Amino acid sequence: MELWYTEEHTENVRFGIKVKEYLYTGQSDFQRIDVFESYEFGRVLTLDGLMMVNEKDEFIYHDMITHVAMATNPNIKKVLVIGGGDGGTVREISRYSSVEQIDMVEIDELVVKSAIEHLQFTASKLDDERVNLYFEDGVKFVEGKERVYDLIIVDSTDPIGPGEGLFTTEFYQNCYNVLTDKGILVNQNESPYYDQNAKELVRANKKIKSIFPISEVYQYHMPTYPSGHWLFGFASKELHPIKDFDAKRWNSLGLKTKYYNTDIHLGAFALPNYVKEMIQND
Ligand code: SAM
């Protein structure tokens, strides 16, 4: 009998993946966690039935959530990752020997445990000596702190359930406060294509723009996420991702990446008109 995993991208659009073997199912205080082996995408992690990470396209997401900011400011020493339980973002950050401290604040310890056991392709660097793991709510973690981190990466789920608080004005303001003067905030900023995701994109972008002097969005192709066209937010106090970007400097690091390069860095900020209009008119 064939087994298929199906995700509703909209009420009228479904995305199906043929399952080879189910490996794990667990229920935490926050969400349902599933890990399965698939024919096309290798191992897959879903939370509450929604695609989070898979072996075949995770490199795209983790390259783009990490290297754009790291290439904009080569002096990033202290990094805060909020969410990111699969470990892929920490894996990419840990490739920079210049980084001294990586604090990862993941609300759900069971996600991290599942990743360490079943997703070593993303979880391989969670035991790096620079990594401090906190199993706490990221919304609370940034409250009352001032000028600690050079980079905050919000590698979150969608703005539903535990992830909702990570898309609020108060959270973005606390992120602003906890960043140093050249601090950068990168956040999972949804997608412009389907209405529901586009609404969340516009809402989040409007809030971030009201707090940070520099606020841009950049795009990446994510085959297994709804519509495949997804965006990250780039917000900062001083550094601009294009004007302050030095391609020669990043290329001199000699980091080998499967998706990111210094041309994609520039191209990712060249948005289609309908997206420009969407975020300009918000
Ligand atoms: N790439 C995925 C995406 O775009 O949907 C995100 C991957 S990562 C697994 C998302 C993580 O955010 C989950 O492990 C979830 O538990 C965590 N998370 C959600 N809300 C959180 C919160 N308020 N504080 C900390 N972590 C949170």
PDB file of C-alpha atoms and ligand atoms in Angstrom:
ATOM      1  CA  MET A   1       0.000   0.000   0.000  1.00  0.00           C
ATOM      2  CA  GLU A   2       1.378   3.465  -0.933  1.00  0.00           C
ATOM      3  CA  LEU A   3       1.760   5.990   1.885  1.00  0.00           C
ATOM      4  CA  TRP A   4       1.609   9.685   1.135  1.00  0.00           C
ATOM      5  CA  TYR A   5       2.244  12.732   3.347  1.00  0.00           C
ATOM      6  CA  THR A   6      -0.006  15.593   2.281  1.00  0.00           C
ATOM      7  CA  GLU A   7       0.151  19.254   3.297  1.00  0.00           C
ATOM      8  CA  GLU A   8      -2.549  21.815   2.511  1.00  0.00           C
ATOM      9  CA  HIS A   9      -0.840  24.860   0.993  1.00  0.00           C
ATOM     10  CA  THR A  10      -4.252  26.543   0.657  1.00  0.00           C
ATOM     11  CA  GLU A  11      -7.776  25.162   1.013  1.00  0.00           C
ATOM     12  CA  ASN A  12      -7.654  24.489  -2.739  1.00  0.00           C
ATOM     13  CA  VAL A  13      -4.011  23.390  -3.103  1.00  0.00           C
ATOM     14  CA  ARG A  14      -2.408  20.253  -1.644  1.00  0.00           C
ATOM     15  CA  PHE A  15       1.228  19.084  -1.810  1.00  0.00           C
ATOM     16  CA  GLY A  16       1.930  15.337  -1.565  1.00  0.00           C
ATOM     17  CA  ILE A  17       5.144  13.401  -0.882  1.00  0.00           C
ATOM     18  CA  LYS A  18       5.429   9.610  -1.218  1.00  0.00           C
ATOM     19  CA  VAL A  19       6.577   8.129   2.105  1.00  0.00           C
ATOM     20  CA  LYS A  20       9.128   5.287   2.201  1.00  0.00           C
ATOM     21  CA  GLU A  21       9.079   4.732   5.985  1.00  0.00           C
ATOM     22  CA  TYR A  22       7.728   6.466   9.079  1.00  0.00           C
ATOM     23  CA  LEU A  23      10.542   6.872  11.642  1.00  0.00           C
ATOM     24  CA  TYR A  24       9.123   8.839  14.531  1.00  0.00           C
ATOM     25  CA  THR A  25       5.970  10.493  15.880  1.00  0.00           C
ATOM     26  CA  GLY A  26       5.851  12.468  19.137  1.00  0.00           C
ATOM     27  CA  GLN A  27       3.601  15.001  20.858  1.00  0.00           C
ATOM     28  CA  SER A  28       5.145  17.766  22.969  1.00  0.00           C
ATOM     29  CA  ASP A  29       3.445  20.506  25.029  1.00  0.00           C
ATOM     30  CA  PHE A  30       3.685  22.702  21.919  1.00  0.00           C
ATOM     31  CA  GLN A  31       3.195  20.580  18.808  1.00  0.00           C
ATOM     32  CA  ARG A  32       3.164  17.196  17.061  1.00  0.00           C
ATOM     33  CA  ILE A  33       6.536  16.100  15.683  1.00  0.00           C
ATOM     34  CA  ASP A  34       6.888  13.640  12.794  1.00  0.00           C
ATOM     35  CA  VAL A  35       9.974  12.324  11.028  1.00  0.00           C
ATOM     36  CA  PHE A  36       9.711  10.118   7.930  1.00  0.00           C
ATOM     37  CA  GLU A  37      11.889   8.877   5.087  1.00  0.00           C
ATOM     38  CA  SER A  38      10.674   9.858   1.604  1.00  0.00           C
ATOM     39  CA  TYR A  39      11.657   8.738  -1.897  1.00  0.00           C
ATOM     40  CA  GLU A  40      12.170  12.233  -3.328  1.00  0.00           C
ATOM     41  CA  PHE A  41      13.277  14.454  -0.429  1.00  0.00           C
ATOM     42  CA  GLY A  42      15.079  12.016   1.895  1.00  0.00           C
ATOM     43  CA  ARG A  43      14.336  12.521   5.578  1.00  0.00           C
ATOM     44  CA  VAL A  44      11.605  14.960   6.450  1.00  0.00           C
ATOM     45  CA  LEU A  45      10.662  16.769   9.684  1.00  0.00           C
ATOM     46  CA  THR A  46       7.125  18.100  10.049  1.00  0.00           C
ATOM     47  CA  LEU A  47       5.590  20.023  12.950  1.00  0.00           C
ATOM     48  CA  ASP A  48       1.808  19.876  13.351  1.00  0.00           C
ATOM     49  CA  GLY A  49       1.758  18.340   9.871  1.00  0.00           C
ATOM     50  CA  LEU A  50       3.632  21.271   8.267  1.00  0.00           C
ATOM     51  CA  MET A  51       6.890  20.816   6.353  1.00  0.00           C
ATOM     52  CA  MET A  52       9.838  22.208   8.312  1.00  0.00           C
ATOM     53  CA  VAL A  53      12.995  20.615   6.996  1.00  0.00           C
ATOM     54  CA  ASN A  54      14.036  17.913   4.562  1.00  0.00           C
ATOM     55  CA  GLU A  55      17.328  16.495   3.397  1.00  0.00           C
ATOM     56  CA  LYS A  56      16.977  17.604  -0.245  1.00  0.00           C
ATOM     57  CA  ASP A  57      16.259  21.360   0.020  1.00  0.00           C
ATOM     58  CA  GLU A  58      17.342  22.388   3.562  1.00  0.00           C
ATOM     59  CA  PHE A  59      20.635  23.734   2.123  1.00  0.00           C
ATOM     60  CA  ILE A  60      18.721  26.527   0.373  1.00  0.00           C
ATOM     61  CA  TYR A  61      16.941  27.725   3.520  1.00  0.00           C
ATOM     62  CA  HIS A  62      19.966  27.466   5.816  1.00  0.00           C
ATOM     63  CA  ASP A  63      22.400  29.081   3.375  1.00  0.00           C
ATOM     64  CA  MET A  64      20.117  32.073   2.829  1.00  0.00           C
ATOM     65  CA  ILE A  65      19.065  32.560   6.484  1.00  0.00           C
ATOM     66  CA  THR A  66      22.756  32.683   7.496  1.00  0.00           C
ATOM     67  CA  HIS A  67      25.251  33.887   4.892  1.00  0.00           C
ATOM     68  CA  VAL A  68      23.566  37.130   3.754  1.00  0.00           C
ATOM     69  CA  ALA A  69      23.968  38.683   7.227  1.00  0.00           C
ATOM     70  CA  MET A  70      27.373  37.079   7.862  1.00  0.00           C
ATOM     71  CA  ALA A  71      28.622  38.475   4.540  1.00  0.00           C
ATOM     72  CA  THR A  72      27.259  41.949   5.350  1.00  0.00           C
ATOM     73  CA  ASN A  73      29.077  42.203   8.703  1.00  0.00           C
ATOM     74  CA  PRO A  74      32.321  40.137   8.968  1.00  0.00           C
ATOM     75  CA  ASN A  75      32.721  41.188  12.623  1.00  0.00           C
ATOM     76  CA  ILE A  76      29.753  39.233  14.004  1.00  0.00           C
ATOM     77  CA  LYS A  77      30.880  37.547  17.240  1.00  0.00           C
ATOM     78  CA  LYS A  78      27.721  36.835  19.269  1.00  0.00           C
ATOM     79  CA  VAL A  79      24.722  35.231  17.563  1.00  0.00           C
ATOM     80  CA  LEU A  80      21.249  34.449  18.896  1.00  0.00           C
ATOM     81  CA  VAL A  81      19.188  31.843  17.021  1.00  0.00           C
ATOM     82  CA  ILE A  82      15.519  31.773  18.035  1.00  0.00           C
ATOM     83  CA  GLY A  83      13.816  28.536  17.047  1.00  0.00           C
ATOM     84  CA  GLY A  84      15.904  26.534  14.595  1.00  0.00           C
ATOM     85  CA  GLY A  85      15.367  23.265  16.510  1.00  0.00           C
ATOM     86  CA  ASP A  86      16.574  21.124  13.588  1.00  0.00           C
ATOM     87  CA  GLY A  87      20.027  22.672  13.995  1.00  0.00           C
ATOM     88  CA  GLY A  88      20.593  23.710  10.354  1.00  0.00           C
ATOM     89  CA  THR A  89      21.067  27.409  11.099  1.00  0.00           C
ATOM     90  CA  VAL A  90      23.543  26.710  13.910  1.00  0.00           C
ATOM     91  CA  ARG A  91      25.419  24.367  11.536  1.00  0.00           C
ATOM     92  CA  GLU A  92      25.952  27.203   9.031  1.00  0.00           C
ATOM     93  CA  ILE A  93      26.855  29.811  11.680  1.00  0.00           C
ATOM     94  CA  SER A  94      29.383  27.432  13.228  1.00  0.00           C
ATOM     95  CA  ARG A  95      31.327  27.447   9.944  1.00  0.00           C
ATOM     96  CA  TYR A  96      32.609  30.952  10.799  1.00  0.00           C
ATOM     97  CA  SER A  97      35.651  30.664  13.090  1.00  0.00           C
ATOM     98  CA  SER A  98      35.249  34.394  13.823  1.00  0.00           C
ATOM     99  CA  VAL A  99      31.997  33.661  15.703  1.00  0.00           C
ATOM    100  CA  GLU A 100      32.647  33.278  19.462  1.00  0.00           C
ATOM    101  CA  GLN A 101      29.185  32.500  20.899  1.00  0.00           C
ATOM    102  CA  ILE A 102      26.000  30.928  19.502  1.00  0.00           C
ATOM    103  CA  ASP A 103      22.962  30.946  21.802  1.00  0.00           C
ATOM    104  CA  MET A 104      20.047  28.882  20.475  1.00  0.00           C
ATOM    105  CA  VAL A 105      16.665  29.430  22.161  1.00  0.00           C
ATOM    106  CA  GLU A 106      14.244  26.700  21.113  1.00  0.00           C
ATOM    107  CA  ILE A 107      10.890  26.415  22.889  1.00  0.00           C
ATOM    108  CA  ASP A 108      10.519  22.680  22.247  1.00  0.00           C
ATOM    109  CA  GLU A 109      13.251  20.341  23.562  1.00  0.00           C
ATOM    110  CA  LEU A 110      11.574  17.365  21.855  1.00  0.00           C
ATOM    111  CA  VAL A 111      12.277  18.910  18.423  1.00  0.00           C
ATOM    112  CA  VAL A 112      15.974  19.128  19.244  1.00  0.00           C
ATOM    113  CA  LYS A 113      16.035  15.572  20.615  1.00  0.00           C
ATOM    114  CA  SER A 114      14.291  14.293  17.464  1.00  0.00           C
ATOM    115  CA  ALA A 115      16.741  16.178  15.251  1.00  0.00           C
ATOM    116  CA  ILE A 116      19.813  14.854  17.076  1.00  0.00           C
ATOM    117  CA  GLU A 117      18.469  11.307  16.731  1.00  0.00           C
ATOM    118  CA  HIS A 118      17.040  11.421  13.191  1.00  0.00           C
ATOM    119  CA  LEU A 119      18.370  14.490  11.367  1.00  0.00           C
ATOM    120  CA  GLN A 120      22.137  14.488  11.764  1.00  0.00           C
ATOM    121  CA  PHE A 121      22.425  16.302   8.400  1.00  0.00           C
ATOM    122  CA  THR A 122      21.184  19.468  10.153  1.00  0.00           C
ATOM    123  CA  ALA A 123      21.853  18.705  13.857  1.00  0.00           C
ATOM    124  CA  SER A 124      25.572  17.880  13.460  1.00  0.00           C
ATOM    125  CA  LYS A 125      26.893  21.070  15.106  1.00  0.00           C
ATOM    126  CA  LEU A 126      24.540  21.405  18.065  1.00  0.00           C
ATOM    127  CA  ASP A 127      27.355  20.055  20.243  1.00  0.00           C
ATOM    128  CA  ASP A 128      29.859  22.706  19.065  1.00  0.00           C
ATOM    129  CA  GLU A 129      31.558  24.191  22.166  1.00  0.00           C
ATOM    130  CA  ARG A 130      30.420  27.718  21.227  1.00  0.00           C
ATOM    131  CA  VAL A 131      26.747  26.650  21.290  1.00  0.00           C
ATOM    132  CA  ASN A 132      24.520  27.264  24.341  1.00  0.00           C
ATOM    133  CA  LEU A 133      21.085  25.607  24.106  1.00  0.00           C
ATOM    134  CA  TYR A 134      18.148  27.194  25.968  1.00  0.00           C
ATOM    135  CA  PHE A 135      14.773  25.445  25.954  1.00  0.00           C
ATOM    136  CA  GLU A 136      12.732  28.574  26.472  1.00  0.00           C
ATOM    137  CA  ASP A 137      10.249  30.863  24.717  1.00  0.00           C
ATOM    138  CA  GLY A 138      12.234  33.204  22.480  1.00  0.00           C
ATOM    139  CA  VAL A 139       9.665  35.936  23.048  1.00  0.00           C
ATOM    140  CA  LYS A 140      10.574  36.043  26.756  1.00  0.00           C
ATOM    141  CA  PHE A 141      14.301  35.444  26.229  1.00  0.00           C
ATOM    142  CA  VAL A 142      14.853  38.820  24.538  1.00  0.00           C
ATOM    143  CA  GLU A 143      12.884  40.809  27.134  1.00  0.00           C
ATOM    144  CA  GLY A 144      14.861  43.204  29.345  1.00  0.00           C
ATOM    145  CA  LYS A 145      18.227  42.658  27.640  1.00  0.00           C
ATOM    146  CA  GLU A 146      20.327  45.418  26.070  1.00  0.00           C
ATOM    147  CA  ARG A 147      23.003  45.337  23.337  1.00  0.00           C
ATOM    148  CA  VAL A 148      24.205  41.731  23.679  1.00  0.00           C
ATOM    149  CA  TYR A 149      24.066  40.183  20.194  1.00  0.00           C
ATOM    150  CA  ASP A 150      25.530  41.203  16.817  1.00  0.00           C
ATOM    151  CA  LEU A 151      23.066  38.990  14.935  1.00  0.00           C
ATOM    152  CA  ILE A 152      19.640  37.564  15.753  1.00  0.00           C
ATOM    153  CA  ILE A 153      18.223  34.890  13.431  1.00  0.00           C
ATOM    154  CA  VAL A 154      14.543  34.080  13.962  1.00  0.00           C
ATOM    155  CA  ASP A 155      14.279  30.614  12.401  1.00  0.00           C
ATOM    156  CA  SER A 156      10.691  30.135  13.390  1.00  0.00           C
ATOM    157  CA  THR A 157       7.529  28.329  12.389  1.00  0.00           C
ATOM    158  CA  ASP A 158       4.620  30.330  10.954  1.00  0.00           C
ATOM    159  CA  PRO A 159       2.818  32.935  13.128  1.00  0.00           C
ATOM    160  CA  ILE A 160       0.445  30.328  14.636  1.00  0.00           C
ATOM    161  CA  GLY A 161       0.761  28.490  17.952  1.00  0.00           C
ATOM    162  CA  PRO A 162       4.142  28.950  19.724  1.00  0.00           C
ATOM    163  CA  GLY A 163       5.493  30.987  16.775  1.00  0.00           C
ATOM    164  CA  GLU A 164       2.814  33.687  16.956  1.00  0.00           C
ATOM    165  CA  GLY A 165       4.653  35.820  19.515  1.00  0.00           C
ATOM    166  CA  LEU A 166       7.694  35.974  17.229  1.00  0.00           C
ATOM    167  CA  PHE A 167       5.772  38.183  14.760  1.00  0.00           C
ATOM    168  CA  THR A 168       4.760  40.975  17.199  1.00  0.00           C
ATOM    169  CA  THR A 169       5.866  44.598  17.450  1.00  0.00           C
ATOM    170  CA  GLU A 170       6.899  44.070  21.071  1.00  0.00           C
ATOM    171  CA  PHE A 171       9.150  41.133  20.096  1.00  0.00           C
ATOM    172  CA  TYR A 172      10.789  43.098  17.259  1.00  0.00           C
ATOM    173  CA  GLN A 173      11.342  46.057  19.622  1.00  0.00           C
ATOM    174  CA  ASN A 174      13.001  43.744  22.165  1.00  0.00           C
ATOM    175  CA  CYS A 175      15.176  42.347  19.389  1.00  0.00           C
ATOM    176  CA  TYR A 176      16.189  45.904  18.483  1.00  0.00           C
ATOM    177  CA  ASN A 177      17.144  46.567  22.116  1.00  0.00           C
ATOM    178  CA  VAL A 178      19.187  43.395  22.520  1.00  0.00           C
ATOM    179  CA  LEU A 179      21.210  44.040  19.345  1.00  0.00           C
ATOM    180  CA  THR A 180      24.538  45.921  19.365  1.00  0.00           C
ATOM    181  CA  ASP A 181      24.987  49.140  17.309  1.00  0.00           C
ATOM    182  CA  LYS A 182      25.825  47.261  14.096  1.00  0.00           C
ATOM    183  CA  GLY A 183      23.262  44.584  14.980  1.00  0.00           C
ATOM    184  CA  ILE A 184      21.276  42.688  12.320  1.00  0.00           C
ATOM    185  CA  LEU A 185      17.944  40.846  12.620  1.00  0.00           C
ATOM    186  CA  VAL A 186      17.091  38.138  10.068  1.00  0.00           C
ATOM    187  CA  ASN A 187      13.635  36.567  10.299  1.00  0.00           C
ATOM    188  CA  GLN A 188      11.586  33.929   8.506  1.00  0.00           C
ATOM    189  CA  ASN A 189       9.262  36.342   6.713  1.00  0.00           C
ATOM    190  CA  GLU A 190       6.729  34.109   5.022  1.00  0.00           C
ATOM    191  CA  SER A 191       5.803  34.282   1.300  1.00  0.00           C
ATOM    192  CA  PRO A 192       4.167  36.804  -1.109  1.00  0.00           C
ATOM    193  CA  TYR A 193       2.278  34.296  -3.271  1.00  0.00           C
ATOM    194  CA  TYR A 194      -0.681  32.759  -1.463  1.00  0.00           C
ATOM    195  CA  ASP A 195      -3.003  35.197   0.352  1.00  0.00           C
ATOM    196  CA  GLN A 196      -2.583  33.815   3.864  1.00  0.00           C
ATOM    197  CA  ASN A 197       1.221  33.869   3.759  1.00  0.00           C
ATOM    198  CA  ALA A 198       1.216  37.265   2.008  1.00  0.00           C
ATOM    199  CA  LYS A 199      -0.952  38.777   4.751  1.00  0.00           C
ATOM    200  CA  GLU A 200       1.548  37.590   7.386  1.00  0.00           C
ATOM    201  CA  LEU A 201       4.462  38.925   5.319  1.00  0.00           C
ATOM    202  CA  VAL A 202       2.936  42.384   5.015  1.00  0.00           C
ATOM    203  CA  ARG A 203       1.999  42.480   8.722  1.00  0.00           C
ATOM    204  CA  ALA A 204       5.461  41.492   9.910  1.00  0.00           C
ATOM    205  CA  ASN A 205       7.235  43.791   7.468  1.00  0.00           C
ATOM    206  CA  LYS A 206       5.188  46.806   8.545  1.00  0.00           C
ATOM    207  CA  LYS A 207       6.061  46.221  12.207  1.00  0.00           C
ATOM    208  CA  ILE A 208       9.782  45.728  11.529  1.00  0.00           C
ATOM    209  CA  LYS A 209       9.948  48.835   9.336  1.00  0.00           C
ATOM    210  CA  SER A 210       8.430  50.905  12.156  1.00  0.00           C
ATOM    211  CA  ILE A 211      11.334  49.965  14.467  1.00  0.00           C
ATOM    212  CA  PHE A 212      14.521  49.456  12.385  1.00  0.00           C
ATOM    213  CA  PRO A 213      16.108  52.251  10.271  1.00  0.00           C
ATOM    214  CA  ILE A 214      17.108  49.663   7.669  1.00  0.00           C
ATOM    215  CA  SER A 215      14.517  47.028   6.730  1.00  0.00           C
ATOM    216  CA  GLU A 216      14.638  44.957   3.527  1.00  0.00           C
ATOM    217  CA  VAL A 217      13.347  41.569   2.414  1.00  0.00           C
ATOM    218  CA  TYR A 218      15.162  39.058   0.226  1.00  0.00           C
ATOM    219  CA  GLN A 219      13.944  35.949  -1.538  1.00  0.00           C
ATOM    220  CA  TYR A 220      14.894  32.312  -1.943  1.00  0.00           C
ATOM    221  CA  HIS A 221      13.457  29.309  -3.738  1.00  0.00           C
ATOM    222  CA  MET A 222      12.072  26.671  -1.399  1.00  0.00           C
ATOM    223  CA  PRO A 223      10.557  23.769  -3.434  1.00  0.00           C
ATOM    224  CA  THR A 224       8.699  22.163  -0.510  1.00  0.00           C
ATOM    225  CA  TYR A 225       7.215  25.319   1.031  1.00  0.00           C
ATOM    226  CA  PRO A 226       3.862  26.694  -0.248  1.00  0.00           C
ATOM    227  CA  SER A 227       4.403  28.214  -3.741  1.00  0.00           C
ATOM    228  CA  GLY A 228       8.200  27.737  -3.435  1.00  0.00           C
ATOM    229  CA  HIS A 229       8.759  31.538  -3.276  1.00  0.00           C
ATOM    230  CA  TRP A 230       9.731  32.546   0.276  1.00  0.00           C
ATOM    231  CA  LEU A 231      11.300  35.592   1.886  1.00  0.00           C
ATOM    232  CA  PHE A 232      13.581  36.462   4.764  1.00  0.00           C
ATOM    233  CA  GLY A 233      13.556  39.846   6.464  1.00  0.00           C
ATOM    234  CA  PHE A 234      16.859  41.753   6.882  1.00  0.00           C
ATOM    235  CA  ALA A 235      16.626  44.549   9.452  1.00  0.00           C
ATOM    236  CA  SER A 236      19.481  46.478  10.998  1.00  0.00           C
ATOM    237  CA  LYS A 237      20.480  49.596  12.923  1.00  0.00           C
ATOM    238  CA  GLU A 238      23.292  50.690  10.586  1.00  0.00           C
ATOM    239  CA  LEU A 239      24.509  48.161   8.011  1.00  0.00           C
ATOM    240  CA  HIS A 240      22.767  47.860   4.622  1.00  0.00           C
ATOM    241  CA  PRO A 241      22.857  44.409   2.968  1.00  0.00           C
ATOM    242  CA  ILE A 242      23.827  45.857  -0.424  1.00  0.00           C
ATOM    243  CA  LYS A 243      25.616  49.178   0.288  1.00  0.00           C
ATOM    244  CA  ASP A 244      27.813  47.706   3.055  1.00  0.00           C
ATOM    245  CA  PHE A 245      28.327  44.324   1.382  1.00  0.00           C
ATOM    246  CA  ASP A 246      31.865  43.445   0.239  1.00  0.00           C
ATOM    247  CA  ALA A 247      31.769  40.376  -2.020  1.00  0.00           C
ATOM    248  CA  LYS A 248      35.581  40.142  -2.272  1.00  0.00           C
ATOM    249  CA  ARG A 249      35.867  40.050   1.522  1.00  0.00           C
ATOM    250  CA  TRP A 250      33.332  37.163   1.862  1.00  0.00           C
ATOM    251  CA  ASN A 251      34.819  35.188  -1.037  1.00  0.00           C
ATOM    252  CA  SER A 252      38.251  35.491   0.611  1.00  0.00           C
ATOM    253  CA  LEU A 253      36.916  33.353   3.486  1.00  0.00           C
ATOM    254  CA  GLY A 254      36.860  30.378   1.064  1.00  0.00           C
ATOM    255  CA  LEU A 255      33.601  28.961   2.483  1.00  0.00           C
ATOM    256  CA  LYS A 256      32.064  26.371   0.143  1.00  0.00           C
ATOM    257  CA  THR A 257      28.281  26.759  -0.120  1.00  0.00           C
ATOM    258  CA  LYS A 258      25.728  24.851  -2.223  1.00  0.00           C
ATOM    259  CA  TYR A 259      23.233  27.712  -2.783  1.00  0.00           C
ATOM    260  CA  TYR A 260      24.574  31.035  -1.517  1.00  0.00           C
ATOM    261  CA  ASN A 261      27.114  33.050  -3.509  1.00  0.00           C
ATOM    262  CA  THR A 262      27.883  36.728  -3.713  1.00  0.00           C
ATOM    263  CA  ASP A 263      25.812  37.164  -6.926  1.00  0.00           C
ATOM    264  CA  ILE A 264      22.759  35.512  -5.359  1.00  0.00           C
ATOM    265  CA  HIS A 265      23.305  37.869  -2.408  1.00  0.00           C
ATOM    266  CA  LEU A 266      22.657  40.842  -4.698  1.00  0.00           C
ATOM    267  CA  GLY A 267      19.975  39.120  -6.803  1.00  0.00           C
ATOM    268  CA  ALA A 268      17.950  38.042  -3.773  1.00  0.00           C
ATOM    269  CA  PHE A 269      17.104  41.670  -3.024  1.00  0.00           C
ATOM    270  CA  ALA A 270      15.939  42.327  -6.613  1.00  0.00           C
ATOM    271  CA  LEU A 271      12.232  41.716  -5.960  1.00  0.00           C
ATOM    272  CA  PRO A 272       9.407  41.236  -8.480  1.00  0.00           C
ATOM    273  CA  ASN A 273       7.075  44.253  -8.895  1.00  0.00           C
ATOM    274  CA  TYR A 274       4.089  42.658  -7.162  1.00  0.00           C
ATOM    275  CA  VAL A 275       6.244  41.990  -4.093  1.00  0.00           C
ATOM    276  CA  LYS A 276       7.736  45.495  -4.122  1.00  0.00           C
ATOM    277  CA  GLU A 277       4.236  46.967  -4.310  1.00  0.00           C
ATOM    278  CA  MET A 278       3.037  44.669  -1.530  1.00  0.00           C
ATOM    279  CA  ILE A 279       5.696  45.786   0.943  1.00  0.00           C
ATOM    280  CA  GLN A 280       5.822  49.402  -0.209  1.00  0.00           C
ATOM    281  CA  ASN A 281       2.076  49.895   0.137  1.00  0.00           C
ATOM    282  CA  ASP A 282       1.823  48.311   3.587  1.00  0.00           C
TER     283      ASP A 282
HETATM  284  N1  SAM B   1      12.359  26.282   8.485  1.00  0.00           N
HETATM  285  C1  SAM B   1      11.204  26.143   9.234  1.00  0.00           C
HETATM  286  C2  SAM B   1      10.119  27.030   8.723  1.00  0.00           C
HETATM  287  O1  SAM B   1      10.410  27.979   8.022  1.00  0.00           O
HETATM  288  O2  SAM B   1       8.967  26.776   8.948  1.00  0.00           O
HETATM  289  C3  SAM B   1      11.497  26.404  10.698  1.00  0.00           C
HETATM  290  C4  SAM B   1      12.302  25.388  11.243  1.00  0.00           C
HETATM  291  S1  SAM B   1      12.551  25.345  12.946  1.00  0.00           S
HETATM  292  C5  SAM B   1      12.214  23.672  13.177  1.00  0.00           C
HETATM  293  C6  SAM B   1      11.237  26.178  13.751  1.00  0.00           C
HETATM  294  C7  SAM B   1      11.321  26.049  15.254  1.00  0.00           C
HETATM  295  O3  SAM B   1      10.784  27.210  15.901  1.00  0.00           O
HETATM  296  C8  SAM B   1      10.513  24.866  15.821  1.00  0.00           C
HETATM  297  O4  SAM B   1      11.401  23.897  16.333  1.00  0.00           O
HETATM  298  C9  SAM B   1       9.647  25.492  16.928  1.00  0.00           C
HETATM  299  O5  SAM B   1       9.536  24.679  18.073  1.00  0.00           O
HETATM  300  C10 SAM B   1      10.411  26.787  17.207  1.00  0.00           C
HETATM  301  N2  SAM B   1       9.625  27.829  17.858  1.00  0.00           N
HETATM  302  C11 SAM B   1       8.340  28.192  17.567  1.00  0.00           C
HETATM  303  N3  SAM B   1       7.943  29.179  18.392  1.00  0.00           N
HETATM  304  C12 SAM B   1       9.004  29.454  19.216  1.00  0.00           C
HETATM  305  C13 SAM B   1       9.218  30.400  20.277  1.00  0.00           C
HETATM  306  N4  SAM B   1       8.251  31.242  20.664  1.00  0.00           N
HETATM  307  N5  SAM B   1      10.431  30.438  20.870  1.00  0.00           N
HETATM  308  C14 SAM B   1      11.440  29.578  20.481  1.00  0.00           C
HETATM  309  N6  SAM B   1      11.282  28.650  19.490  1.00  0.00           N
HETATM  310  C15 SAM B   1      10.085  28.602  18.868  1.00  0.00           C
END
